[in-house]
Coordinates of N, CA and C in Angstrom, one line a residue:
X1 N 141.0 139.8 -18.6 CA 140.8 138.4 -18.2 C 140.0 137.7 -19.2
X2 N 140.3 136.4 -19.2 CA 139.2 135.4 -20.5 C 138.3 135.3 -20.2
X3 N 137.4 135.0 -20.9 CA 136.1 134.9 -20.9 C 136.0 133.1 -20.2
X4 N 135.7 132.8 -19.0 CA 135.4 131.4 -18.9 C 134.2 130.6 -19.8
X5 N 134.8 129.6 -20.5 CA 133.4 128.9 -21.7 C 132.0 128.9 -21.0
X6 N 130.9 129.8 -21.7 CA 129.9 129.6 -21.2 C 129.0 128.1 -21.6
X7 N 128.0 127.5 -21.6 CA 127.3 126.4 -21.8 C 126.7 127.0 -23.1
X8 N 127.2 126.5 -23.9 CA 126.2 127.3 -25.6 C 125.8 125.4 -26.2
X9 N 125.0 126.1 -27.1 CA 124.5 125.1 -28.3 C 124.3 126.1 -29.5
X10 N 124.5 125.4 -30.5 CA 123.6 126.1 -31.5 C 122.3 125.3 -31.8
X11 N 121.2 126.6 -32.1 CA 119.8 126.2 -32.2 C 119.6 126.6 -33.3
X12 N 118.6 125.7 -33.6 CA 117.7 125.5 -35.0 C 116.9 126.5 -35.1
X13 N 117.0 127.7 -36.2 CA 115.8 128.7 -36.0 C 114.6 128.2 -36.2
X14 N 113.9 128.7 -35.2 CA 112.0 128.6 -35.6 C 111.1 129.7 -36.2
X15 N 110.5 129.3 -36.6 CA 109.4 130.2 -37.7 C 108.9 131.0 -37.2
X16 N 109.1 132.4 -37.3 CA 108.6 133.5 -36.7 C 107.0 133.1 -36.6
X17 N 107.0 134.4 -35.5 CA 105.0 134.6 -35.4 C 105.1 135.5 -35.9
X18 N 103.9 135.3 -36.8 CA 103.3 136.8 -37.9 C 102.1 137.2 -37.0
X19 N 101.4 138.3 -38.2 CA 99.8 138.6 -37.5 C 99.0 137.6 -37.5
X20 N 99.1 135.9 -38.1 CA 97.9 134.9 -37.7 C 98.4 134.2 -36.7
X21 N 99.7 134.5 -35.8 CA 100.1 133.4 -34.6 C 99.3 134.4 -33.3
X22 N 99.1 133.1 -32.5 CA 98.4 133.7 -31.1 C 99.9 133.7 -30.5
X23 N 99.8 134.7 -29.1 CA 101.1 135.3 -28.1 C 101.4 134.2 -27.7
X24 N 103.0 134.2 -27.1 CA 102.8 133.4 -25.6 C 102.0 133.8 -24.7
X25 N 102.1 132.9 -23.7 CA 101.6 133.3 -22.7 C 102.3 134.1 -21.9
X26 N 102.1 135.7 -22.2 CA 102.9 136.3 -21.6 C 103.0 136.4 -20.1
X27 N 103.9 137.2 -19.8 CA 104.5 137.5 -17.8 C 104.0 136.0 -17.2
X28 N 104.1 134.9 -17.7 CA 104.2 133.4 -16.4 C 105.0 132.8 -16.4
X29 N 106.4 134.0 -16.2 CA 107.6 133.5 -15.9 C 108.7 133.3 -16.4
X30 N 108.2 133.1 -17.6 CA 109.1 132.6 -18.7 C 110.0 134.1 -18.7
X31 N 111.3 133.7 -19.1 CA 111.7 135.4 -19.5 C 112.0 135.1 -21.1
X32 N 111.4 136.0 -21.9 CA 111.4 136.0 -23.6 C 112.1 137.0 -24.2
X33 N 113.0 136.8 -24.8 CA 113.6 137.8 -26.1 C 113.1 138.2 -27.5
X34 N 112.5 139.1 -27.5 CA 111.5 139.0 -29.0 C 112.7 139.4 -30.1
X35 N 112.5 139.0 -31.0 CA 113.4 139.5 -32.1 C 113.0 139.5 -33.2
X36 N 114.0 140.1 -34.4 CA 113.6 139.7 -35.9 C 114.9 139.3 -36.1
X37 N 115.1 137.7 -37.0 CA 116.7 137.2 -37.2 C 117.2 138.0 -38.2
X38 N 116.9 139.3 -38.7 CA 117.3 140.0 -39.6 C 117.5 141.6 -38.8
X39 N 117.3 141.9 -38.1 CA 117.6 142.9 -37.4 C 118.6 142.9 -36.7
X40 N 119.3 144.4 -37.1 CA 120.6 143.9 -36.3 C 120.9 144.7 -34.9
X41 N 119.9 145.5 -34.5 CA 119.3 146.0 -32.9 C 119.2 144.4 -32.2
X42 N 118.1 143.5 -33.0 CA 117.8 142.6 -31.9 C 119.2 141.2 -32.1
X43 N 120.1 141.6 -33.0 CA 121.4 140.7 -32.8 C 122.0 140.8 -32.0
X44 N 122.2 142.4 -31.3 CA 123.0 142.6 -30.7 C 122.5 141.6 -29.1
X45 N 121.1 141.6 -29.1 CA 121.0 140.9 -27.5 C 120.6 139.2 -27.7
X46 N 120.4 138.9 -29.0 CA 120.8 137.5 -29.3 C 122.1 136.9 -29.1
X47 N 123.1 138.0 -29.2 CA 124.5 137.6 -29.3 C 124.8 137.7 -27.4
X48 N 124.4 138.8 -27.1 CA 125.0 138.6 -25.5 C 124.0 138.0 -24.7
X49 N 123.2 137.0 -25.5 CA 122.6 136.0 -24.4 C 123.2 135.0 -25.0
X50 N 123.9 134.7 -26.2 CA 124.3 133.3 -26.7 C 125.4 133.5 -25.9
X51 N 126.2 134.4 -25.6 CA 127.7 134.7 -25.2 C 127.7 134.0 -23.8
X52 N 126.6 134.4 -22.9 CA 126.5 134.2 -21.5 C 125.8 133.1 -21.2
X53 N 125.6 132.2 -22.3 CA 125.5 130.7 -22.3 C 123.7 130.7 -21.3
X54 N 123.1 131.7 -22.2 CA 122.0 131.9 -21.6 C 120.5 131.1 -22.7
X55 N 120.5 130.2 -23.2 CA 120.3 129.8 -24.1 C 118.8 129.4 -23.3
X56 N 118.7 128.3 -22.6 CA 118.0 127.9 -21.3 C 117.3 129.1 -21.1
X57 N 117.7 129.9 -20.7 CA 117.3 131.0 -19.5 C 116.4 131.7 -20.3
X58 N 116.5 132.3 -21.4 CA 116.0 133.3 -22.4 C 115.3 132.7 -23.6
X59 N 114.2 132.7 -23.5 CA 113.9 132.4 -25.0 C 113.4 132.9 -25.9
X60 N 114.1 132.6 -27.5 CA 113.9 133.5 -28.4 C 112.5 133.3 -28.7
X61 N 112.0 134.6 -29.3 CA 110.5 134.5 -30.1 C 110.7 135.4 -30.7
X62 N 110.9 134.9 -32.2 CA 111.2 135.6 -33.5 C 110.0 135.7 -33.8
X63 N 109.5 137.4 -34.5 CA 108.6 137.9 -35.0 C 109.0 137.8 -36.7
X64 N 108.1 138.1 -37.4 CA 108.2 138.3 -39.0 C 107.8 140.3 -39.0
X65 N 108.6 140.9 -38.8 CA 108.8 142.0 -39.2 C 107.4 143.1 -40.1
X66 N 107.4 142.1 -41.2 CA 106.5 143.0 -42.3 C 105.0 142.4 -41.9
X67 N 105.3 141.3 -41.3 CA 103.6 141.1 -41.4 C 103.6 141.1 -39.7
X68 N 103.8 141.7 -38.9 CA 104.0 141.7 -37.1 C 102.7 141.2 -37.1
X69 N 102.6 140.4 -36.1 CA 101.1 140.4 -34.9 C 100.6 141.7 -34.4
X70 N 100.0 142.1 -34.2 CA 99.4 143.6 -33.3 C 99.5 142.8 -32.3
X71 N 99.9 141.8 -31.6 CA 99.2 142.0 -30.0 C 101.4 142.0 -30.0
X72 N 102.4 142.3 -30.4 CA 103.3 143.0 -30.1 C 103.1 144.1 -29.8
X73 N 102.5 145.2 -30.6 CA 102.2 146.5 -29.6 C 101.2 146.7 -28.5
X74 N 100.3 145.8 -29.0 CA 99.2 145.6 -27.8 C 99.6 145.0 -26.3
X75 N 100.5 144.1 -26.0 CA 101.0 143.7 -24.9 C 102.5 143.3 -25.0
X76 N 103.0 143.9 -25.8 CA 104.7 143.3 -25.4 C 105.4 145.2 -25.6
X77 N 105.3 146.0 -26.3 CA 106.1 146.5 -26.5 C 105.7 147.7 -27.6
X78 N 104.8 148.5 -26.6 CA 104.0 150.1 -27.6 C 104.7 150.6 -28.4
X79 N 105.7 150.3 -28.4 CA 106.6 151.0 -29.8 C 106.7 150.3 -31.0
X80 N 105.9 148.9 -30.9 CA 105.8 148.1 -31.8 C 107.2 147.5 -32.7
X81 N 108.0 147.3 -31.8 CA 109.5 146.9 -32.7 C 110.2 146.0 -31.8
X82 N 111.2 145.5 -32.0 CA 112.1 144.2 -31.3 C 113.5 145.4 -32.0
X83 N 114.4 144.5 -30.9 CA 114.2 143.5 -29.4 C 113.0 144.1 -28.2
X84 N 113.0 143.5 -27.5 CA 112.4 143.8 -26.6 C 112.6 142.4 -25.2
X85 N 112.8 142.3 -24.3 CA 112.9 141.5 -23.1 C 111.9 141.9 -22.0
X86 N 111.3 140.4 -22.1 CA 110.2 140.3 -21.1 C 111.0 139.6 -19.8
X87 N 110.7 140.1 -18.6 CA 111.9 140.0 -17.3 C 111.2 140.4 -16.2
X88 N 110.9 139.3 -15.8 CA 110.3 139.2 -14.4 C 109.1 140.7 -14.2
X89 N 108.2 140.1 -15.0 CA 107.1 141.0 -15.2 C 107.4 142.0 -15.9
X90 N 108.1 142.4 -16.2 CA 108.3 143.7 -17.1 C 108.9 143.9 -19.0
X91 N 108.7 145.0 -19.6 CA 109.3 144.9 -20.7 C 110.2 145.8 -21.1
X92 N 111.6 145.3 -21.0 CA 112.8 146.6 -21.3 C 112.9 146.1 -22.7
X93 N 113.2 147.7 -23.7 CA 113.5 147.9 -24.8 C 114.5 148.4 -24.9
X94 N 115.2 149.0 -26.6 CA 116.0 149.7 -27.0 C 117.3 148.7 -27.2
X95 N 117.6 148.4 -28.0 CA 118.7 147.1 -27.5 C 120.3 147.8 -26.4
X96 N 120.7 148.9 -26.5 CA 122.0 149.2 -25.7 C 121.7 149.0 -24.4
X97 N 120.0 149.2 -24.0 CA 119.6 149.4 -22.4 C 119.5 147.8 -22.2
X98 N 119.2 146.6 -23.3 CA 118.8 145.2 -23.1 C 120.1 145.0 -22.6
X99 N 121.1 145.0 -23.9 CA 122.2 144.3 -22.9 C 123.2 144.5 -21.9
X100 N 123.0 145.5 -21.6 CA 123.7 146.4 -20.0 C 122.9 145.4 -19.4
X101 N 121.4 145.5 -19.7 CA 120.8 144.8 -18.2 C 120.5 143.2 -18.5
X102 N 120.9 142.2 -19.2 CA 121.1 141.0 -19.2 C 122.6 140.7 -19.0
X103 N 123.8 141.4 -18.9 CA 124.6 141.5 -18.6 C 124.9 141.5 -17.1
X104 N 123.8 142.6 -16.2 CA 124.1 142.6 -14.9 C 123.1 141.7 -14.2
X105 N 122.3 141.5 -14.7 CA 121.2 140.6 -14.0 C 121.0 139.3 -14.4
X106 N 122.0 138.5 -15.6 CA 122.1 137.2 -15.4 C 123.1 136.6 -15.0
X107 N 123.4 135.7 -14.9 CA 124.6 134.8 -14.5 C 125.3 134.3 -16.2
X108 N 126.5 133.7 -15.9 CA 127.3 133.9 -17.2 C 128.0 134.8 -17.2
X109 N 129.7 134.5 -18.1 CA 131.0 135.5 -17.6 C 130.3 137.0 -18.0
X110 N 131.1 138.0 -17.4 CA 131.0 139.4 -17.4 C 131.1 139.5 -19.0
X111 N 130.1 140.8 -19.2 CA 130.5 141.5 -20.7 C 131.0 142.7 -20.2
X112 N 131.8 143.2 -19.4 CA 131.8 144.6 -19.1 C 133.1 144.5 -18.0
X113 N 134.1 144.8 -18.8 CA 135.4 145.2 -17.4 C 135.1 146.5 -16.6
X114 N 135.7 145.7 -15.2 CA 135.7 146.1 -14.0 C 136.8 148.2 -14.1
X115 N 137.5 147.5 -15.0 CA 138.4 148.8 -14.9 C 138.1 150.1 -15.5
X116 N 137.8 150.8 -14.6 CA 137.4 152.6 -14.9 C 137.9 152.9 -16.1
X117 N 139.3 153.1 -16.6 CA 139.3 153.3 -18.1 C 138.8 152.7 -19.1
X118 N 138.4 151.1 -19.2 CA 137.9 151.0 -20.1 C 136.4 150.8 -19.7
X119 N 136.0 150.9 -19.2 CA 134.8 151.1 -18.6 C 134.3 152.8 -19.7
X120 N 135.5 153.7 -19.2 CA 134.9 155.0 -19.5 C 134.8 154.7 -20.8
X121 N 135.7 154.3 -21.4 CA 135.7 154.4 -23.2 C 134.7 153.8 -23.6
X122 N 134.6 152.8 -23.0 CA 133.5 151.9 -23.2 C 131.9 152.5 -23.5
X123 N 132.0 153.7 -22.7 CA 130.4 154.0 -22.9 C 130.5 155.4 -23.9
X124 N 132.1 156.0 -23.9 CA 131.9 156.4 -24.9 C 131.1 156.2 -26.9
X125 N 132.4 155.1 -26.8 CA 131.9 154.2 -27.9 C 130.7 153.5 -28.0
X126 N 130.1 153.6 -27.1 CA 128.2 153.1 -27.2 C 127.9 153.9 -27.5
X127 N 128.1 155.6 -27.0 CA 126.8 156.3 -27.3 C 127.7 156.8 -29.1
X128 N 128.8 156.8 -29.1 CA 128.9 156.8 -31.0 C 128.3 156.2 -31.7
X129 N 128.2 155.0 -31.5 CA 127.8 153.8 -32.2 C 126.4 153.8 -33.6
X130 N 125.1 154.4 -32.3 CA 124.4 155.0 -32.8 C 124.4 156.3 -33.9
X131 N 124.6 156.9 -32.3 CA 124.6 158.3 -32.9 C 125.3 158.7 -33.8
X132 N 126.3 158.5 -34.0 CA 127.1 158.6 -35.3 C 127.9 157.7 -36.1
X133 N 128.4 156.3 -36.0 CA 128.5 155.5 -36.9 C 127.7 155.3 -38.0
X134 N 126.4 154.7 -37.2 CA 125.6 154.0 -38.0 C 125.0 155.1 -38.7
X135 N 124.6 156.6 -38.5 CA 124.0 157.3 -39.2 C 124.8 157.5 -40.5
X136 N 126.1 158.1 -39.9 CA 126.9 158.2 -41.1 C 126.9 157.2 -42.2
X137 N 127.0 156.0 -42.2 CA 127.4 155.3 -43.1 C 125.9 155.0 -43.5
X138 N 124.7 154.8 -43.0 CA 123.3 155.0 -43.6 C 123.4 156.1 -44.5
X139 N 123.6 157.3 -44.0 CA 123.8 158.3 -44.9 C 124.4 158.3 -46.4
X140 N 125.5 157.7 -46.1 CA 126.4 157.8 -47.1 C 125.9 157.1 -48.5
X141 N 124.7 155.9 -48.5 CA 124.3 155.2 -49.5 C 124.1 156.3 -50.6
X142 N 123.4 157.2 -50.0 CA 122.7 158.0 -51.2 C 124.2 159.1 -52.3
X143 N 125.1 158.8 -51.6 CA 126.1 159.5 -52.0 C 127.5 159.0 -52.7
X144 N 128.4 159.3 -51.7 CA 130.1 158.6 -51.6 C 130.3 158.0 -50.9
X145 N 130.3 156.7 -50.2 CA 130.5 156.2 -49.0 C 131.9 155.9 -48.9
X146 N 132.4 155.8 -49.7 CA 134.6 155.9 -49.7 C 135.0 156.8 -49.1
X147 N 134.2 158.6 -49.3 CA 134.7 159.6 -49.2 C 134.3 159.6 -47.3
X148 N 132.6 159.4 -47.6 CA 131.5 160.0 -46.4 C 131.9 159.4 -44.8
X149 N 132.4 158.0 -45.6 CA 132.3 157.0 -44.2 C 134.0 156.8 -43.6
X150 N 134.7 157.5 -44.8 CA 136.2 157.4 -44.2 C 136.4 157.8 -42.4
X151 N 136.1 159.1 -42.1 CA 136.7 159.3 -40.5 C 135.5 158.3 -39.4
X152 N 134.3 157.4 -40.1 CA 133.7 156.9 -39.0 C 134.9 155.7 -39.0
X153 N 134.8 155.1 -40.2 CA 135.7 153.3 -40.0 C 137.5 153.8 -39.5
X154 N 137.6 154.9 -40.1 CA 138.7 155.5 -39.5 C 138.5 155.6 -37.4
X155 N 138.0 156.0 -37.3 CA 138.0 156.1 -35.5 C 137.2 154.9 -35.1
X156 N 136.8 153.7 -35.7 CA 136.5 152.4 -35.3 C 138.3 152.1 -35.5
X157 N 138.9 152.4 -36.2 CA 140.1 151.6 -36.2 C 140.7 151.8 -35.3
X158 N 141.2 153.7 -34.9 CA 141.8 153.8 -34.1 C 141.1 153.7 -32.7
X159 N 140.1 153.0 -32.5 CA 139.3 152.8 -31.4 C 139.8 151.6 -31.0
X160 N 140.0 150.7 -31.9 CA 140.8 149.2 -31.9 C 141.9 149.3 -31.4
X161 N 142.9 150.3 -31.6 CA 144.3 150.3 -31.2 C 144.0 150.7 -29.3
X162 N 143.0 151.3 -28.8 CA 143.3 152.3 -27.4 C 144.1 151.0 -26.6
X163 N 143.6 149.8 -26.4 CA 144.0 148.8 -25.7 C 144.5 148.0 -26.5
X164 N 146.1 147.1 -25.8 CA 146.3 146.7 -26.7 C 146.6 144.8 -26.0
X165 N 146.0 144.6 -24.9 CA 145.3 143.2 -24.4 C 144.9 142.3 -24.9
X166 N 144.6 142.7 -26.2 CA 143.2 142.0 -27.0 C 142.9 142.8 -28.6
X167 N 142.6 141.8 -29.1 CA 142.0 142.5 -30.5 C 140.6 143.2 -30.2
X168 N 140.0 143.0 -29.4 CA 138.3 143.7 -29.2 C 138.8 145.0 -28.7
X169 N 138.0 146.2 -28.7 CA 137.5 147.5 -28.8 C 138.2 147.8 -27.0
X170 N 137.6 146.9 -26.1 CA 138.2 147.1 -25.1 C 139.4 146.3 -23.9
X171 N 139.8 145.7 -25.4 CA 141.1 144.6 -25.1 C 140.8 143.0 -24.8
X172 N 139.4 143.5 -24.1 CA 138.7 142.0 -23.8 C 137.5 142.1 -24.7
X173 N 136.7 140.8 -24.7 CA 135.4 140.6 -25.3 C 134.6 141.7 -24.6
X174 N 133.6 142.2 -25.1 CA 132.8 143.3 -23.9 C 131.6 143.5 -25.0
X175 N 130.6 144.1 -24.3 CA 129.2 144.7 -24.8 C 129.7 145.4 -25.9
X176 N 130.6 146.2 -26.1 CA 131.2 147.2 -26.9 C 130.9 146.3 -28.7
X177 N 131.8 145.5 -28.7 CA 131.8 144.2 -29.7 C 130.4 143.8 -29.9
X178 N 129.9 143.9 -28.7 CA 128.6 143.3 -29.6 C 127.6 144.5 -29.9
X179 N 127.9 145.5 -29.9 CA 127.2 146.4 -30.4 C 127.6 147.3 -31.8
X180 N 128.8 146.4 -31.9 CA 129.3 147.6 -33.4 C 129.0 146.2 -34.7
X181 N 129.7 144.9 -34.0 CA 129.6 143.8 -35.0 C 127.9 143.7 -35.9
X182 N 126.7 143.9 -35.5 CA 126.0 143.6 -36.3 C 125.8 144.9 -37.4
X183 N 126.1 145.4 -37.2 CA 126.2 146.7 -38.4 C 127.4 146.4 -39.1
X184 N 128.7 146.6 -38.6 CA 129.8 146.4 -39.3 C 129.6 144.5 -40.5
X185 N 129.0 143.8 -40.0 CA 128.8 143.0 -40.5 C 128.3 143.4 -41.2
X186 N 127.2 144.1 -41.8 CA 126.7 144.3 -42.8 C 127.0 145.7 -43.7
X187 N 127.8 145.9 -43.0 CA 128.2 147.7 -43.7 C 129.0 147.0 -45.0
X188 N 130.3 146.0 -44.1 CA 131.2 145.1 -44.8 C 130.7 144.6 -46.5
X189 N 129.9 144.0 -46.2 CA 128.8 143.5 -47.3 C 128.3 144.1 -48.1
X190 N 127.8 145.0 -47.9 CA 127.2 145.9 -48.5 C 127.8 146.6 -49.5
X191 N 128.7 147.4 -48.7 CA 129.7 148.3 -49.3 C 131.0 147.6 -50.3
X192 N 131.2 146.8 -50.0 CA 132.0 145.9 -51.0 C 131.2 145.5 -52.7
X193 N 130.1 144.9 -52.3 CA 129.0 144.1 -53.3 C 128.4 145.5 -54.1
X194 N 128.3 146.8 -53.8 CA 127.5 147.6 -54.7 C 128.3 148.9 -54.4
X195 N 129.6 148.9 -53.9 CA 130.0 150.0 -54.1 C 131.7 149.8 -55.1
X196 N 132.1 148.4 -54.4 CA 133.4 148.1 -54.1 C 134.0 148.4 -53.7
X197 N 134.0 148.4 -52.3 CA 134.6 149.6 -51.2 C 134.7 148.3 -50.2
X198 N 136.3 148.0 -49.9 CA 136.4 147.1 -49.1 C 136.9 147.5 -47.8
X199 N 135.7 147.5 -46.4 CA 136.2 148.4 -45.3 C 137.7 148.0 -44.5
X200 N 138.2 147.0 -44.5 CA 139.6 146.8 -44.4 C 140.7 146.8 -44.9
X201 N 140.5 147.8 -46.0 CA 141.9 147.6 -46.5 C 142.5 149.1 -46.1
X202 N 143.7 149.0 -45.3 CA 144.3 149.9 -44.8 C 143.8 150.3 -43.1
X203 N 142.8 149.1 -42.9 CA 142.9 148.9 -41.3 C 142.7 148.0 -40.5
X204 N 143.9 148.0 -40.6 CA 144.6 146.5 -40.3 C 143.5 145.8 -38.7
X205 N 143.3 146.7 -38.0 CA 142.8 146.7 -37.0 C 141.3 146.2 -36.8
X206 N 140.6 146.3 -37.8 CA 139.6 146.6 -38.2 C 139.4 144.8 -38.8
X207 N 140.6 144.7 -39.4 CA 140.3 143.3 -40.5 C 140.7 142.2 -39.5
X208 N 141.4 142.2 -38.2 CA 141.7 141.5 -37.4 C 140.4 141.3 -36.5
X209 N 139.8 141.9 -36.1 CA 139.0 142.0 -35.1 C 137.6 141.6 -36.0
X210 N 137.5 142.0 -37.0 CA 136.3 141.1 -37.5 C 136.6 139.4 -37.9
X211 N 137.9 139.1 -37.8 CA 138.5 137.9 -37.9 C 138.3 137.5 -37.1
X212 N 138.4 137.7 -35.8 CA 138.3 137.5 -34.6 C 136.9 136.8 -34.0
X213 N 136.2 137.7 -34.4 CA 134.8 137.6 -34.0 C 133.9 136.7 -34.8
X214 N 134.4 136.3 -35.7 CA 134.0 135.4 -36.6 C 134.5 134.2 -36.1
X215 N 135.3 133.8 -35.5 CA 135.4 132.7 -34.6 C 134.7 131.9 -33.6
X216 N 133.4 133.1 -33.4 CA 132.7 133.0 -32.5 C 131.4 132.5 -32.7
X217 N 131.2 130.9 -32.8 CA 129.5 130.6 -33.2 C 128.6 130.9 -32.3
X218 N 128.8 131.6 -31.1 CA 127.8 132.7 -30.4 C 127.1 133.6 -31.2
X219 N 128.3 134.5 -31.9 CA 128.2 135.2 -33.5 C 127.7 134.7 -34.2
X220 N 128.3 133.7 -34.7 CA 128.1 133.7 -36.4 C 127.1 133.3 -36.7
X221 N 126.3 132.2 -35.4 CA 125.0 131.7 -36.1 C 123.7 132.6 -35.9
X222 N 124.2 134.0 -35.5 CA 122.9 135.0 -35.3 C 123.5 135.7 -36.6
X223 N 124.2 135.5 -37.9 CA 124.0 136.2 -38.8 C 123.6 136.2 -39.8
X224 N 123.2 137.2 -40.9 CA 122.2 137.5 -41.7 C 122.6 137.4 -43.0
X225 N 121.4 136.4 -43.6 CA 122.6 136.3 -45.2 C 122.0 137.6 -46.1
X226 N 124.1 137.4 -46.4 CA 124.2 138.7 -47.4 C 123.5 138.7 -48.7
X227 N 123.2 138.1 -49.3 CA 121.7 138.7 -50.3 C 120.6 139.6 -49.5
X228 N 120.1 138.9 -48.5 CA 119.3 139.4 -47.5 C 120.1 141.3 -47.7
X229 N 120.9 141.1 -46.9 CA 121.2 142.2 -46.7 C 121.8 143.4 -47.5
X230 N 122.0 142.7 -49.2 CA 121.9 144.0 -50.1 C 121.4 144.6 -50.6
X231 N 120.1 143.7 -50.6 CA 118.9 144.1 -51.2 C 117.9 144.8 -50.3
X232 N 117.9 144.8 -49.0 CA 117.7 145.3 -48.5 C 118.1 147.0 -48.0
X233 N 119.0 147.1 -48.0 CA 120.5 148.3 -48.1 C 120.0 148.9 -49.6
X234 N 119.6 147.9 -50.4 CA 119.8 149.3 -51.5 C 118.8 150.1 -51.4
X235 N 117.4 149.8 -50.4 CA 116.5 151.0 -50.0 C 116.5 152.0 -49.8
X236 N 117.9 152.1 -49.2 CA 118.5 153.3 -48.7 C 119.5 154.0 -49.9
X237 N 119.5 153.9 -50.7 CA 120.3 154.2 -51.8 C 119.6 155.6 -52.0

């Protein structure tokens, strides 16, 4: 089923808090999404609050990464990293657990079909995602990534074909999409610019569905410019 239009704007990013900004005022209500606009953990729950036309409801507080505040570990989040959501007194982390649960507990269309089958697949492909997509192709910098990364983008592709309703992973829009897009966004990039390795050629599947998604200024205005992101990537070289 379609996604009914949610209420979106695009917003003007604001200037992160470093270590000389004082906090919000945290737990008085407000519910806060911390982030960095360069991380692509905390894109993934930028994107499914932009998606669910939660714009109002959630507000962003962009950190500066290399120079953090300490009172992020001090009172938002002992692990000292983003995302993180502050939610009716509380702070849930890890971004796969964020958007499951701003998914079920806000208002705005469903990210998540009703149907057992793709439901199942569904969480298959979450727990890959991590676990083995993104390591592998991290991996791969230091090596071959044409050779290394072939069977991950390979079973992203044939992951694209299981349903065939829709160009997205599970035929409709879903959490799924927004948890592979901010990596694949940048793998894209990357790998093209310093290896010349273009991840769609020969999956057709793959070059459609990032077409797709790119359609989406829910998407596109939480993404990260590609200088940003090569130069960054080649750390891992």
């Amino acid at each position: 089923m379609a996604l009914s239009p949610p209420k979106f704007f695009v917003e003007d990013r604001q200037v992160p808090l470093d270590a000389t900004s004082d906090p919000p005022a945290l737990f008085d209500g407000t519910t806060r999404l911390y982030i960095s606009y360069t991380c692509p953990f905390a894109q993934r729950v930028w994107i499914t609050r932009n998606l669910k036309g939660l714009q109002d409801e959630i507000k962003l507080v962009p950190i500066d990464l290399p120079n953090r505040p300490a009172w992020l570990k001090e009172k938002v989040n002992p692990a000292n990293k983003v995302p993180a959501l502050e939610h009716n007194g509380k702070i849930t982390g890890e971004s796969l657990d964020i958007i499951k649960y701003v998914d079920s507990n806000f208002d705005g269309p469903s990210l998540y079909p009703e149907d057992s089958a793709k439901r199942e697949f569904g969480e298959e492909l979450l727990k890959y995602v991590d676990e083995t997509f993104v390591k592998t192709v991290f991996g791969s910098f230091k090596g071959d990534p044409v050779k290394e990364t072939a069977s991950a983008f390979d079973h992203v592709e044939n992951a694209l074909k299981k349903f065939d309703d829709g160009p997205f992973f599970l035929g409709e829009l879903s959490l799924v999409d927004i948890a592979y897009i901010p990596f694949i966004e940048r793998f894209q990039v990357f790998l093209d610019e310093v290896f010349k390795y273009e991840i769609i050629i020969g999956r057709p599947n793959l070059a459609a569905w990032i077409e797709q998604m790119n359609k989406m200024v829910a998407y596109t205005q939480t993404k990260t410019d590609s200088e940003y992101v090569v130069n960054y990537f080649k750390k891992f070289m």
